[in-house]
Amino acid sequence: MYVAIFSRQQGIVAGQVNSPAIVLQRLTGTGALDGAEQVIPGGELAAAVEALERQHPRWVWDDTSRWYPSLLEARVRVERCVDLRLSHAILRNSAVTARSSLATAPACSWDRGATEQIGTRVQATLFDFDIASADDVAEDTIAEFASQRAAIAGAAEPARIGLLLAAESAGALVAAEMMHAGLPWRPDIHNEILESQLGPRPSPGQRPSRLNAALQRLREELDAPTLNPDSPSDLLRALSAVGLMVTSTRSWELKKLTHPAIQPLLEYKKLSRLLTANGWHWLDTNVRDGRFHPEYVPGGVVTGRWASTGGGGALQLPRQIRPAVVADPGWKFVVADASQLEPRILAALSGDRGMVEAGNAGDLYAGIVASGAVETREQAKVAMLGAMYGATSGEGGRLMPQLERAYPRAIGMVEAAARSGERGEVVTTRLGRSSPLPGAAWRASQAEAYGENVTGTDVSRARGQARSWGRFTRNFIVQGTAAEWALCWMADLRLGLQKQAAGSWITDSPHLVFFMHDEVVVHTPVDRVGAVEAAIRTAADEAGYLLFGAPPATFPLTVATVDNYGQAK
DNA sequence: GACGGCTCCAAA
DNA sequence: AACTTTTGGAGCCGTC
């Protein structure tokens, strides 16, 4: 059962605008109307959704981030939804629905970004006096749903793309729920970490004492009393003045040098990073009432990974400050990450039995060594990374022929994806997310390399760009399919936890509080730890099954039950 | 003063 | 000089 939900301007009389009404409309699986619409005042939305939710509908709405946060504020949770905006983005680009009307139609409002859409559409509903355009926006929801269902039905394997859209939509629900719940955060412990590294919190505009000390030592050693180490050009000049010839000021580059200035410089960089990225200012602006509320952006990365935005930097949370993530009294964190996810995904995706078996022994890299393909675990690791990223030189590149002999199907698959990208073609993940086409500049420079009056520079630049796009498409199939696995994992885990919760509110029972590409954190009462761990493992098995069918490929987890996030790995 | 490009670094 | 992917954010710096 599907229920579309959208707003409609009602009772517009000679320039007088009432508050918008909400329309609920039951739909069939093809998007046909199923019964009469229900029109309710905006203020009764939460109650109406809560009542209908008992029938377990799949809510069809334009944008989860527009509807769900206010429902959660009213303590109303939904089980399932169709996020039309996220689904549209996938269907518009996917090779498996390329011939659908949805994909061949001209660009429309569904092709616009989330923020832009919110800005224009909400404005249109609230303030636009033109009744026709207001109604267009509302009715659009049902038409779009029907168009999407037709596109799915027309795909060669509707189940796969259908699963992807369900998982993507479930991910949007998870993101909203995690934003709502927040990640438990102890400002006092965060402050202790900052003070132990930087010194006491300085007054505004002042440098912390330890940072200042490092800066003064650096200036002395370089004999540069006004040096600003935050300015790369300033720093390069000062370094070369004392005979240190470097072309960049990256830390790993500086570590190779021997000079009394290097230690305070690296110290300055480390402390400065901590202060600017996760210092007191970050704490003041991102943590309130003991919770960090990061802003996730599902589908924010071309490969299907999530992005985050809003200054919190949720997906780059440094290990250094994770000890400030502390479970509530009587609660624990169950932290689980999918071990060696991407290489395992490649093994399963390509159906390379040898590589799957190497992984099923436990440690995939050790399994590769055991097969005789390479000599050390470290070699196995750089070789696999090289295969997935497209290393051409260094040890990774050098080991590729050996790896290819041992695992021809796996390596053949990423090589084929790279060649497709170099030709300017799209590649597609297991469930049907396709890579974007390269831009006009890329095409122009490729065409130019085959034209007249070409110089060697033109050709080598074009080839370089082609290889670069090939590395992107090579990685796309692996990173994108891994993201699909993670979405299925999280979607199934969410439902598993919800089932266990037996009707209690999200934050009163075990719930997801953090997600980072291949890792989840569940905040749970101590006595529920065992059941949570079981749900996490069941969900991982289910994700593997959904993507690749019955084993052989397994996706083992590393699970830790901890009081603070810093204790996990 | 706004803006974009650049460098650097955090994560997976 | 590097030669391996995807991101977000802070600060610098030149341009408008």
Coordinates of C-alpha atoms (C1' of nucleotides) in Angstrom, one line a residue:
Chain A
M1 CA 0.0 0.0 0.0
Y2 CA 1.3 3.4 -1.0
V3 CA 0.2 6.7 0.3
A4 CA 1.2 9.9 -1.5
I5 CA 1.6 13.0 0.7
F6 CA 1.9 16.5 -0.5
S7 CA 0.8 20.0 0.2
R8 CA -1.8 22.0 -1.7
Q9 CA -2.8 25.6 -1.5
Q10 CA -6.4 25.8 -0.6
G11 CA -9.0 28.5 -0.5
I12 CA -7.3 31.2 -2.5
V13 CA -9.8 34.1 -2.7
A14 CA -8.8 37.3 -4.3
G15 CA -5.3 37.4 -3.0
Q16 CA -6.1 36.0 0.4
V17 CA -4.0 32.9 1.2
N18 CA -4.9 30.4 3.8
S19 CA -2.4 28.0 5.2
P20 CA -1.6 25.1 2.9
A21 CA -3.5 21.9 3.3
I22 CA -2.0 18.5 3.2
V23 CA -3.3 15.8 0.9
L24 CA -3.1 12.1 1.6
Q25 CA -3.9 9.9 -1.4
R26 CA -3.8 6.1 -1.4
L27 CA -2.1 4.7 -4.6
T28 CA -1.7 1.4 -6.3
G29 CA 1.7 0.0 -7.2
T30 CA 1.6 1.6 -10.6
G31 CA 0.6 5.0 -9.2
A32 CA -3.1 4.9 -10.0
L33 CA -5.4 6.6 -7.5
D34 CA -6.9 4.1 -5.0
G35 CA -9.9 5.7 -3.3
A36 CA -10.6 9.3 -2.5
E37 CA -8.1 11.8 -1.3
Q38 CA -8.0 12.9 2.3
V39 CA -7.4 16.7 2.8
I40 CA -6.3 17.8 6.2
P41 CA -5.0 21.1 7.7
G42 CA -1.3 21.2 8.1
G43 CA -1.5 21.1 11.8
E44 CA -3.1 17.7 11.8
L45 CA -0.4 16.1 9.7
A46 CA 1.4 14.2 12.4
A47 CA -1.8 12.7 13.9
A48 CA -3.0 11.6 10.4
V49 CA 0.3 10.0 9.6
E50 CA 0.4 8.2 12.9
A51 CA -3.1 6.8 12.4
L52 CA -2.4 5.5 8.9
E53 CA 1.0 4.2 9.8
R54 CA -0.8 1.3 11.7
Q55 CA -1.5 -0.1 8.2
H56 CA 2.2 -0.1 7.3
P57 CA 2.0 2.0 4.1
R58 CA 4.9 3.1 2.1
W59 CA 4.8 6.9 2.2
V60 CA 5.4 8.6 -1.1
W61 CA 6.8 12.1 -0.7
D62 CA 9.0 14.4 -2.7
D63 CA 11.8 14.7 -0.1
T64 CA 12.3 12.9 3.2
S65 CA 14.4 15.8 4.6
R66 CA 11.4 18.1 4.0
W67 CA 8.7 16.0 5.7
Y68 CA 10.3 13.6 8.2
P69 CA 12.1 15.9 10.6
S70 CA 8.9 17.6 11.7
L71 CA 7.1 14.3 12.0
L72 CA 9.9 13.1 14.3
E73 CA 9.6 16.3 16.3
A74 CA 6.0 15.3 16.9
R75 CA 7.3 11.8 17.9
V76 CA 5.8 10.1 14.8
R77 CA 8.0 7.5 13.1
V78 CA 7.3 5.8 9.8
E79 CA 8.4 2.4 8.7
R80 CA 8.9 2.8 5.0
C81 CA 8.9 5.5 2.3
V82 CA 9.6 6.4 -1.3
D83 CA 11.9 9.4 -1.5
L84 CA 11.0 10.6 -5.0
R85 CA 13.9 13.1 -5.3
L86 CA 16.6 10.6 -4.5
S87 CA 14.9 7.9 -6.6
H88 CA 14.6 10.3 -9.5
A89 CA 18.3 11.1 -9.4
I90 CA 19.1 7.4 -9.7
L91 CA 16.6 6.6 -12.4
R92 CA 17.5 9.6 -14.5
N93 CA 21.1 8.4 -14.7
S94 CA 20.8 4.7 -14.6
A95 CA 21.8 2.6 -17.7
V96 CA 19.1 0.1 -16.8
T97 CA 16.3 2.7 -17.1
A98 CA 17.9 4.7 -19.9
R99 CA 15.0 4.2 -22.3
S100 CA 12.2 5.0 -19.9
S101 CA 10.1 8.2 -20.4
L102 CA 11.5 9.4 -17.1
A103 CA 15.1 9.3 -18.3
T104 CA 14.4 10.7 -21.8
A105 CA 12.2 13.6 -20.7
P106 CA 13.7 17.1 -20.6
A107 CA 15.2 18.1 -17.3
C108 CA 12.5 19.1 -14.7
S109 CA 12.2 20.3 -11.2
W110 CA 13.0 16.8 -9.9
D111 CA 16.4 17.1 -11.4
R112 CA 17.3 20.1 -9.2
G113 CA 19.3 19.8 -6.0
A114 CA 17.7 19.4 -2.6
T115 CA 18.3 22.9 -1.2
E116 CA 17.4 24.6 -4.4
Q117 CA 14.2 22.6 -4.6
I118 CA 13.2 23.4 -1.0
G119 CA 13.9 27.1 -1.7
T120 CA 11.7 27.3 -4.8
R121 CA 9.0 24.8 -4.1
V122 CA 8.1 25.8 -0.6
Q123 CA 8.2 29.4 -1.6
A124 CA 5.9 28.6 -4.5
T125 CA 3.4 26.8 -2.2
L126 CA 3.3 29.4 0.5
F127 CA 3.5 32.6 -1.3
D128 CA 2.7 32.1 -5.0
F129 CA -0.8 33.4 -5.7
D130 CA -1.0 31.6 -9.1
I131 CA -3.3 28.7 -8.2
A132 CA -2.3 26.7 -11.3
S133 CA 1.4 26.6 -10.4
A134 CA 0.7 25.7 -6.8
D135 CA -1.5 22.8 -7.9
D136 CA 1.1 21.7 -10.4
V137 CA 3.6 21.3 -7.7
A138 CA 1.2 19.2 -5.6
E139 CA -0.1 16.9 -8.3
D140 CA 3.4 16.4 -9.5
T141 CA 4.0 13.9 -6.6
I142 CA 1.6 11.4 -8.0
A143 CA 2.6 11.8 -11.6
E144 CA 6.3 11.4 -10.7
F145 CA 5.6 8.3 -8.7
A146 CA 3.8 6.7 -11.6
S147 CA 6.6 7.7 -13.9
Q148 CA 9.1 6.1 -11.6
R149 CA 7.1 2.9 -11.2
A150 CA 6.9 2.6 -15.0
A151 CA 10.7 3.1 -15.3
I152 CA 11.3 0.4 -12.8
A153 CA 8.9 -2.0 -14.4
G154 CA 10.6 -1.5 -17.8
A155 CA 14.0 -2.4 -16.5
A156 CA 15.5 -5.8 -17.5
E157 CA 15.7 -6.7 -13.8
P158 CA 13.2 -4.6 -12.0
A159 CA 14.0 -6.2 -8.6
R160 CA 17.5 -4.9 -8.5
I161 CA 16.8 -1.3 -9.3
G162 CA 13.7 -1.5 -7.1
L163 CA 15.8 -2.7 -4.2
L164 CA 18.2 0.1 -4.7
L165 CA 15.5 2.7 -4.6
A166 CA 14.0 1.1 -1.5
A167 CA 17.4 1.1 0.2
E168 CA 18.1 4.6 -0.8
S169 CA 14.8 5.8 0.6
A170 CA 15.3 3.8 3.8
G171 CA 18.7 5.5 4.1
A172 CA 17.0 8.8 4.0
L173 CA 14.8 7.7 6.9
V174 CA 17.8 6.6 8.9
A175 CA 19.6 9.9 8.2
A176 CA 16.7 11.9 9.5
E177 CA 16.3 9.7 12.6
M178 CA 20.0 9.9 13.4
M179 CA 20.0 13.7 13.0
H180 CA 17.0 13.7 15.3
A181 CA 18.5 11.5 18.0
G182 CA 22.0 12.9 17.8
L183 CA 25.3 11.4 18.8
P184 CA 25.9 11.4 22.5
W185 CA 28.7 13.9 23.2
R186 CA 30.4 15.0 26.3
P187 CA 31.5 18.7 26.0
D188 CA 33.5 18.3 29.3
I189 CA 35.6 15.5 27.9
H190 CA 36.0 17.2 24.6
N191 CA 37.3 20.2 26.4
E192 CA 39.7 18.1 28.4
I193 CA 41.1 16.7 25.1
L194 CA 41.5 20.2 23.8
E195 CA 43.2 21.6 26.9
S196 CA 45.6 18.6 27.2
Q197 CA 46.7 19.3 23.6
L198 CA 46.4 23.0 23.2
G199 CA 46.4 24.4 26.7
P200 CA 43.6 26.3 28.4
R201 CA 40.9 27.8 26.3
P202 CA 42.1 31.2 25.2
S203 CA 40.0 34.4 25.0
P204 CA 38.5 35.0 21.6
G205 CA 41.1 36.0 19.0
Q206 CA 44.0 34.6 21.0
R207 CA 46.1 31.6 20.1
P208 CA 46.1 28.8 22.6
S209 CA 49.3 28.6 24.6
R210 CA 50.7 25.4 23.2
L211 CA 50.0 26.5 19.6
N212 CA 51.6 29.8 20.3
A213 CA 54.7 28.1 21.9
A214 CA 55.1 25.9 18.8
L215 CA 54.8 29.0 16.6
Q216 CA 57.4 30.9 18.5
R217 CA 59.9 28.0 18.4
L218 CA 59.3 27.6 14.7
R219 CA 59.9 31.3 14.0
E220 CA 63.1 31.2 16.0
E221 CA 64.5 28.1 14.2
L222 CA 63.7 29.6 10.8
D223 CA 64.8 33.1 11.9
A224 CA 61.6 34.4 10.6
P225 CA 59.8 36.5 13.3
T226 CA 56.7 37.3 11.3
L227 CA 56.3 33.9 9.6
N228 CA 52.7 32.8 9.1
P229 CA 52.8 29.0 8.7
D230 CA 49.2 28.9 7.5
S231 CA 50.4 30.6 4.3
P232 CA 52.1 27.9 2.1
S233 CA 54.0 30.4 0.0
D234 CA 55.3 32.2 3.1
L235 CA 56.3 28.9 4.6
L236 CA 58.1 27.7 1.5
R237 CA 60.1 30.9 1.3
A238 CA 61.2 30.6 5.0
L239 CA 62.1 26.9 4.5
S240 CA 64.2 27.5 1.4
A241 CA 66.0 30.4 3.2
V242 CA 67.4 27.9 5.6
G243 CA 68.3 25.5 2.8
L244 CA 65.3 23.2 3.0
M245 CA 64.2 22.7 -0.6
V246 CA 60.7 21.3 -0.7
T247 CA 58.0 22.0 -3.2
S248 CA 55.0 21.4 -0.9
T249 CA 54.3 21.9 2.8
R250 CA 52.5 18.6 3.3
S251 CA 53.3 17.0 6.6
W252 CA 54.4 13.7 5.1
E253 CA 56.7 15.6 2.9
L254 CA 58.2 17.6 5.7
K255 CA 58.7 14.5 7.8
K256 CA 61.5 13.4 5.4
L257 CA 63.5 16.5 6.3
T258 CA 66.1 16.9 9.1
H259 CA 66.2 20.3 10.7
P260 CA 65.4 21.7 14.1
A261 CA 62.4 23.7 12.7
I262 CA 60.6 20.6 11.5
Q263 CA 59.5 19.3 14.9
P264 CA 57.8 22.6 15.9
L265 CA 56.3 23.0 12.4
L266 CA 54.7 19.5 12.5
E267 CA 53.5 20.3 16.0
Y268 CA 52.0 23.6 14.9
K269 CA 50.2 21.9 12.0
K270 CA 48.8 19.2 14.2
L271 CA 47.5 21.6 16.8
S272 CA 46.3 24.1 14.4
R273 CA 44.3 21.4 12.6
L274 CA 42.7 20.3 15.9
L275 CA 41.8 23.9 16.8
T276 CA 40.3 24.9 13.5
A277 CA 38.5 21.7 12.6
N278 CA 37.3 20.4 16.0
G279 CA 38.2 23.1 18.6
W280 CA 36.1 25.1 21.0
H281 CA 34.3 26.9 18.2
W282 CA 33.2 23.5 16.7
L283 CA 32.0 22.4 20.2
D284 CA 30.0 25.5 20.7
T285 CA 28.3 25.4 17.3
N286 CA 27.7 21.7 16.9
V287 CA 27.0 20.2 20.3
R288 CA 23.8 21.1 22.2
D289 CA 22.2 19.3 25.1
G290 CA 24.9 16.7 25.0
R291 CA 24.3 15.6 21.5
F292 CA 26.1 16.2 18.2
H293 CA 23.5 16.5 15.4
P294 CA 25.3 16.0 12.1
E295 CA 23.6 16.8 8.9
Y296 CA 23.9 13.8 6.6
V297 CA 23.2 14.1 2.9
P298 CA 22.1 10.7 1.5
G299 CA 23.1 10.2 -2.1
G300 CA 25.4 13.2 -1.7
V301 CA 28.3 11.5 -3.4
V302 CA 28.1 10.4 -7.1
T303 CA 29.0 6.8 -6.1
G304 CA 26.0 6.7 -3.7
R305 CA 27.9 7.2 -0.6
W306 CA 26.5 9.8 1.9
A307 CA 28.0 13.2 2.3
S308 CA 27.7 15.5 5.3
T309 CA 27.4 19.2 5.4
G310 CA 26.8 22.1 7.8
G311 CA 30.2 22.4 9.4
G312 CA 30.0 19.4 11.6
G313 CA 32.2 17.3 9.3
A314 CA 30.4 14.1 10.5
L315 CA 32.1 11.8 8.0
Q316 CA 35.6 13.1 8.9
L317 CA 35.3 12.7 12.6
P318 CA 38.9 12.4 13.8
R319 CA 39.9 9.5 16.0
Q320 CA 41.5 12.1 18.3
I321 CA 38.2 13.4 19.6
R322 CA 36.1 10.2 19.5
P323 CA 36.7 9.7 23.3
A324 CA 34.2 12.6 23.7
V325 CA 31.5 10.3 22.2
V326 CA 30.3 8.7 25.5
A327 CA 27.2 6.5 26.0
D328 CA 24.6 7.6 28.5
P329 CA 24.7 6.1 32.0
G330 CA 23.4 2.6 31.8
W331 CA 23.8 2.6 28.0
K332 CA 26.6 1.3 25.6
F333 CA 27.7 1.7 22.1
V334 CA 27.8 -1.3 19.8
V335 CA 30.2 -0.3 17.1
A336 CA 30.4 -2.5 14.0
D337 CA 32.4 -2.1 10.8
A338 CA 32.4 -4.3 7.8
S339 CA 36.0 -5.7 7.5
Q340 CA 37.8 -5.2 4.2
L341 CA 34.4 -4.3 2.7
E342 CA 35.5 -3.0 -0.7
P343 CA 37.8 -5.9 -1.8
R344 CA 35.2 -8.3 -0.7
I345 CA 32.6 -6.4 -2.7
L346 CA 34.9 -6.7 -5.7
A347 CA 35.3 -10.4 -5.2
A348 CA 31.5 -11.0 -5.0
L349 CA 30.6 -8.5 -7.8
S350 CA 33.0 -10.2 -10.2
G351 CA 32.1 -13.7 -9.1
D352 CA 35.8 -14.4 -8.7
R353 CA 35.6 -17.7 -6.7
G354 CA 39.3 -17.7 -5.8
M355 CA 39.1 -14.2 -4.3
V356 CA 35.8 -15.0 -2.5
E357 CA 37.5 -18.1 -1.0
A358 CA 40.5 -16.1 0.0
G359 CA 38.2 -13.8 1.9
N360 CA 36.1 -16.5 3.5
A361 CA 39.1 -17.8 5.3
G362 CA 38.8 -14.7 7.5
D363 CA 41.5 -12.1 6.6
L364 CA 41.2 -11.5 2.9
Y365 CA 44.8 -10.2 2.5
A366 CA 46.2 -13.3 4.4
G367 CA 44.1 -15.4 2.1
I368 CA 45.7 -13.8 -1.0
V369 CA 49.1 -14.5 0.5
A370 CA 48.1 -18.1 1.2
S371 CA 47.1 -18.5 -2.5
G372 CA 50.6 -17.7 -3.5
A373 CA 49.7 -14.6 -5.5
V374 CA 52.0 -12.3 -3.5
E375 CA 54.5 -12.8 -0.7
T376 CA 53.4 -10.6 2.2
R377 CA 50.1 -9.3 3.7
E378 CA 51.3 -5.8 3.1
Q379 CA 51.8 -6.6 -0.6
A380 CA 48.4 -8.1 -0.8
K381 CA 46.9 -4.9 0.6
V382 CA 48.7 -2.4 -1.6
A383 CA 48.0 -4.6 -4.6
M384 CA 44.3 -4.7 -3.9
L385 CA 44.1 -1.0 -3.3
G386 CA 46.0 -0.5 -6.5
A387 CA 43.5 -2.7 -8.4
M388 CA 40.5 -0.7 -7.0
Y389 CA 42.0 2.7 -7.4
G390 CA 44.0 2.2 -10.5
A391 CA 47.6 2.5 -9.4
T392 CA 50.0 2.7 -12.3
S393 CA 53.3 3.0 -10.5
G394 CA 54.9 2.2 -7.2
E395 CA 54.5 -1.2 -5.6
G396 CA 50.8 -1.4 -6.3
G397 CA 51.3 -1.0 -10.0
R398 CA 54.2 -3.4 -10.0
L399 CA 52.2 -6.2 -8.3
M400 CA 49.2 -5.9 -10.7
P401 CA 50.3 -8.6 -13.2
Q402 CA 50.7 -11.2 -10.3
L403 CA 47.3 -10.3 -8.9
E404 CA 45.7 -10.5 -12.3
R405 CA 47.1 -14.0 -12.9
A406 CA 45.8 -15.2 -9.6
Y407 CA 42.4 -13.4 -9.8
P408 CA 41.6 -12.9 -13.5
R409 CA 37.8 -12.3 -13.0
A410 CA 38.1 -9.7 -10.3
I411 CA 41.0 -7.8 -11.9
G412 CA 39.4 -8.2 -15.3
M413 CA 36.2 -6.5 -14.0
V414 CA 37.9 -3.4 -12.7
E415 CA 40.1 -3.2 -15.8
A416 CA 37.0 -3.4 -18.0
A417 CA 35.4 -0.6 -16.0
A418 CA 38.5 1.5 -16.4
R419 CA 38.5 1.0 -20.2
S420 CA 34.8 1.9 -20.4
G421 CA 35.5 5.2 -18.6
E422 CA 38.4 5.9 -20.8
R423 CA 36.1 5.6 -23.8
G424 CA 33.6 8.0 -22.2
E425 CA 31.0 5.3 -21.4
V426 CA 29.1 4.8 -18.2
V427 CA 29.5 2.0 -15.7
T428 CA 26.9 0.6 -13.4
T429 CA 26.9 -0.9 -9.9
R430 CA 25.4 -4.2 -8.9
L431 CA 21.9 -2.7 -8.2
G432 CA 21.9 -0.2 -11.0
R433 CA 23.4 3.1 -10.1
S434 CA 25.3 4.4 -13.1
S435 CA 28.3 6.8 -13.2
P436 CA 27.8 10.2 -14.7
L437 CA 29.1 11.0 -18.2
P438 CA 32.3 13.0 -18.4
G439 CA 31.8 16.7 -19.0
A440 CA 32.0 18.7 -22.2
A441 CA 35.6 19.8 -21.6
W442 CA 36.6 16.1 -21.3
R443 CA 34.9 15.2 -24.6
A444 CA 36.3 18.2 -26.4
S445 CA 39.9 17.4 -25.4
Q446 CA 39.4 13.7 -26.5
A447 CA 38.0 14.8 -29.8
E448 CA 40.8 17.3 -30.3
A449 CA 43.4 14.5 -29.8
Y450 CA 42.1 12.8 -33.0
G451 CA 41.8 16.0 -35.0
E452 CA 44.3 17.8 -37.3
N453 CA 47.2 19.9 -36.1
V454 CA 47.5 18.0 -32.9
T455 CA 50.6 18.5 -30.8
G456 CA 52.2 15.8 -28.6
T457 CA 51.0 17.8 -25.6
D458 CA 47.4 17.7 -26.7
V459 CA 47.5 13.9 -27.1
S460 CA 49.2 13.3 -23.8
R461 CA 46.9 15.6 -22.0
A462 CA 43.9 13.9 -23.5
R463 CA 45.3 10.5 -22.6
G464 CA 45.9 11.7 -19.1
Q465 CA 42.4 12.9 -18.7
A466 CA 41.0 9.6 -20.2
R467 CA 43.0 7.6 -17.7
S468 CA 41.9 9.8 -14.9
W469 CA 38.2 9.2 -15.8
G470 CA 39.0 5.5 -16.1
R471 CA 40.3 5.5 -12.6
F472 CA 37.1 7.1 -11.5
T473 CA 34.8 4.5 -13.3
R474 CA 37.1 1.7 -12.1
N475 CA 36.6 2.8 -8.5
F476 CA 32.9 3.7 -9.1
I477 CA 31.7 0.1 -9.5
V478 CA 33.4 -1.0 -6.2
Q479 CA 32.7 2.1 -4.1
G480 CA 29.2 2.3 -5.4
T481 CA 28.3 -1.4 -4.8
A482 CA 29.9 -1.2 -1.4
A483 CA 27.6 1.8 -0.7
E484 CA 24.6 -0.3 -1.8
W485 CA 25.7 -3.1 0.6
A486 CA 26.0 -0.6 3.4
L487 CA 22.5 0.9 2.7
C488 CA 20.9 -2.5 2.7
W489 CA 22.8 -3.4 5.9
M490 CA 21.6 -0.2 7.6
A491 CA 18.0 -0.5 6.3
D492 CA 17.6 -4.0 7.5
L493 CA 19.3 -3.1 10.9
R494 CA 16.9 -0.2 11.4
L495 CA 13.9 -2.5 10.9
G496 CA 15.4 -5.2 13.1
L497 CA 15.9 -2.7 15.9
Q498 CA 12.5 -1.2 15.4
K499 CA 11.0 -4.7 15.7
Q500 CA 12.9 -5.3 18.9
A501 CA 11.8 -2.0 20.3
A502 CA 8.1 -3.1 20.5
G503 CA 6.6 0.3 20.1
S504 CA 8.9 2.4 22.3
W505 CA 10.2 5.7 21.0
I506 CA 13.4 5.7 19.0
T507 CA 15.6 7.2 21.6
D508 CA 14.1 5.1 24.4
S509 CA 15.4 1.8 22.9
P510 CA 18.4 0.7 20.9
H511 CA 18.9 3.1 17.9
L512 CA 21.4 4.1 15.3
V513 CA 23.4 7.2 16.2
F514 CA 26.2 7.2 13.6
F515 CA 27.1 5.9 10.2
M516 CA 30.4 6.3 8.3
H517 CA 30.5 4.4 5.0
D518 CA 31.2 0.9 6.3
E519 CA 30.6 1.4 10.0
V520 CA 27.6 1.8 12.2
V521 CA 27.2 2.8 15.9
V522 CA 24.1 1.8 17.9
H523 CA 23.3 3.4 21.2
T524 CA 21.7 0.9 23.4
P525 CA 20.7 0.1 27.0
V526 CA 23.2 -2.3 28.5
D527 CA 20.8 -5.2 28.8
R528 CA 20.0 -5.0 25.1
V529 CA 23.6 -5.3 23.9
G530 CA 23.4 -9.0 22.9
A531 CA 20.2 -8.6 20.9
V532 CA 21.7 -5.5 19.2
E533 CA 24.8 -7.3 18.1
A534 CA 22.7 -10.2 16.8
A535 CA 20.5 -7.7 14.8
I536 CA 23.7 -6.1 13.3
R537 CA 25.1 -9.5 12.2
T538 CA 21.7 -10.7 10.8
A539 CA 21.4 -7.4 8.8
A540 CA 24.9 -7.9 7.4
D541 CA 24.1 -11.4 6.2
E542 CA 20.8 -10.1 4.8
A543 CA 22.6 -7.4 2.9
G544 CA 25.0 -9.9 1.3
Y545 CA 22.1 -12.1 0.3
L546 CA 20.1 -9.2 -1.2
L547 CA 23.0 -8.1 -3.4
F548 CA 24.6 -11.3 -4.4
G549 CA 22.2 -14.1 -3.6
A550 CA 23.1 -17.2 -1.5
P551 CA 26.7 -17.2 -0.2
P552 CA 29.7 -18.1 -1.1
A553 CA 30.7 -14.4 -0.4
T554 CA 30.6 -13.5 3.2
F555 CA 30.9 -10.0 4.8
P556 CA 32.3 -10.4 8.3
L557 CA 32.0 -7.7 10.9
T558 CA 34.3 -6.4 13.6
V559 CA 32.0 -5.6 16.5
A560 CA 32.9 -3.9 19.8
T561 CA 30.8 -3.0 22.7
V562 CA 32.2 0.2 24.4
D563 CA 31.4 3.1 26.7
N564 CA 33.0 5.6 24.4
Y565 CA 33.7 5.6 20.6
G566 CA 37.4 6.1 21.2
Q567 CA 37.6 2.6 22.6
A568 CA 36.5 1.0 19.3
K569 CA 39.5 0.0 17.1
Chain B
dG1 C1' 33.6 42.6 0.8
dA2 C1' 32.3 38.6 -2.0
dC3 C1' 33.8 34.9 -4.6
dG4 C1' 36.5 31.1 -6.6
dG5 C1' 40.7 28.5 -6.9
dC6 C1' 44.3 26.6 -4.4
dT7 C1' 46.6 23.9 -0.6
dC8 C1' 46.3 21.1 3.3
dC9 C1' 44.2 17.6 6.2
dA10 C1' 40.4 14.7 8.3
dA11 C1' 37.5 10.3 7.0
dA12 C1' 36.2 5.9 4.4
Chain C
dA1 C1' 56.7 16.2 -8.5
dA2 C1' 53.7 12.7 -8.7
dC3 C1' 51.8 9.2 -11.1
dT4 C1' 45.3 5.9 -6.1
dT5 C1' 39.2 7.0 -5.4
dT6 C1' 35.3 9.8 -3.1
dT7 C1' 34.2 13.7 0.0
dG8 C1' 33.9 18.8 3.6
dG9 C1' 36.0 22.5 5.7
dA10 C1' 39.5 26.2 7.1
dG11 C1' 42.6 29.5 5.7
dC12 C1' 45.1 32.0 2.1
dC13 C1' 45.3 34.8 -1.9
dG14 C1' 44.2 36.9 -6.3
dT15 C1' 40.3 38.9 -8.8
dC16 C1' 36.2 41.4 -9.3

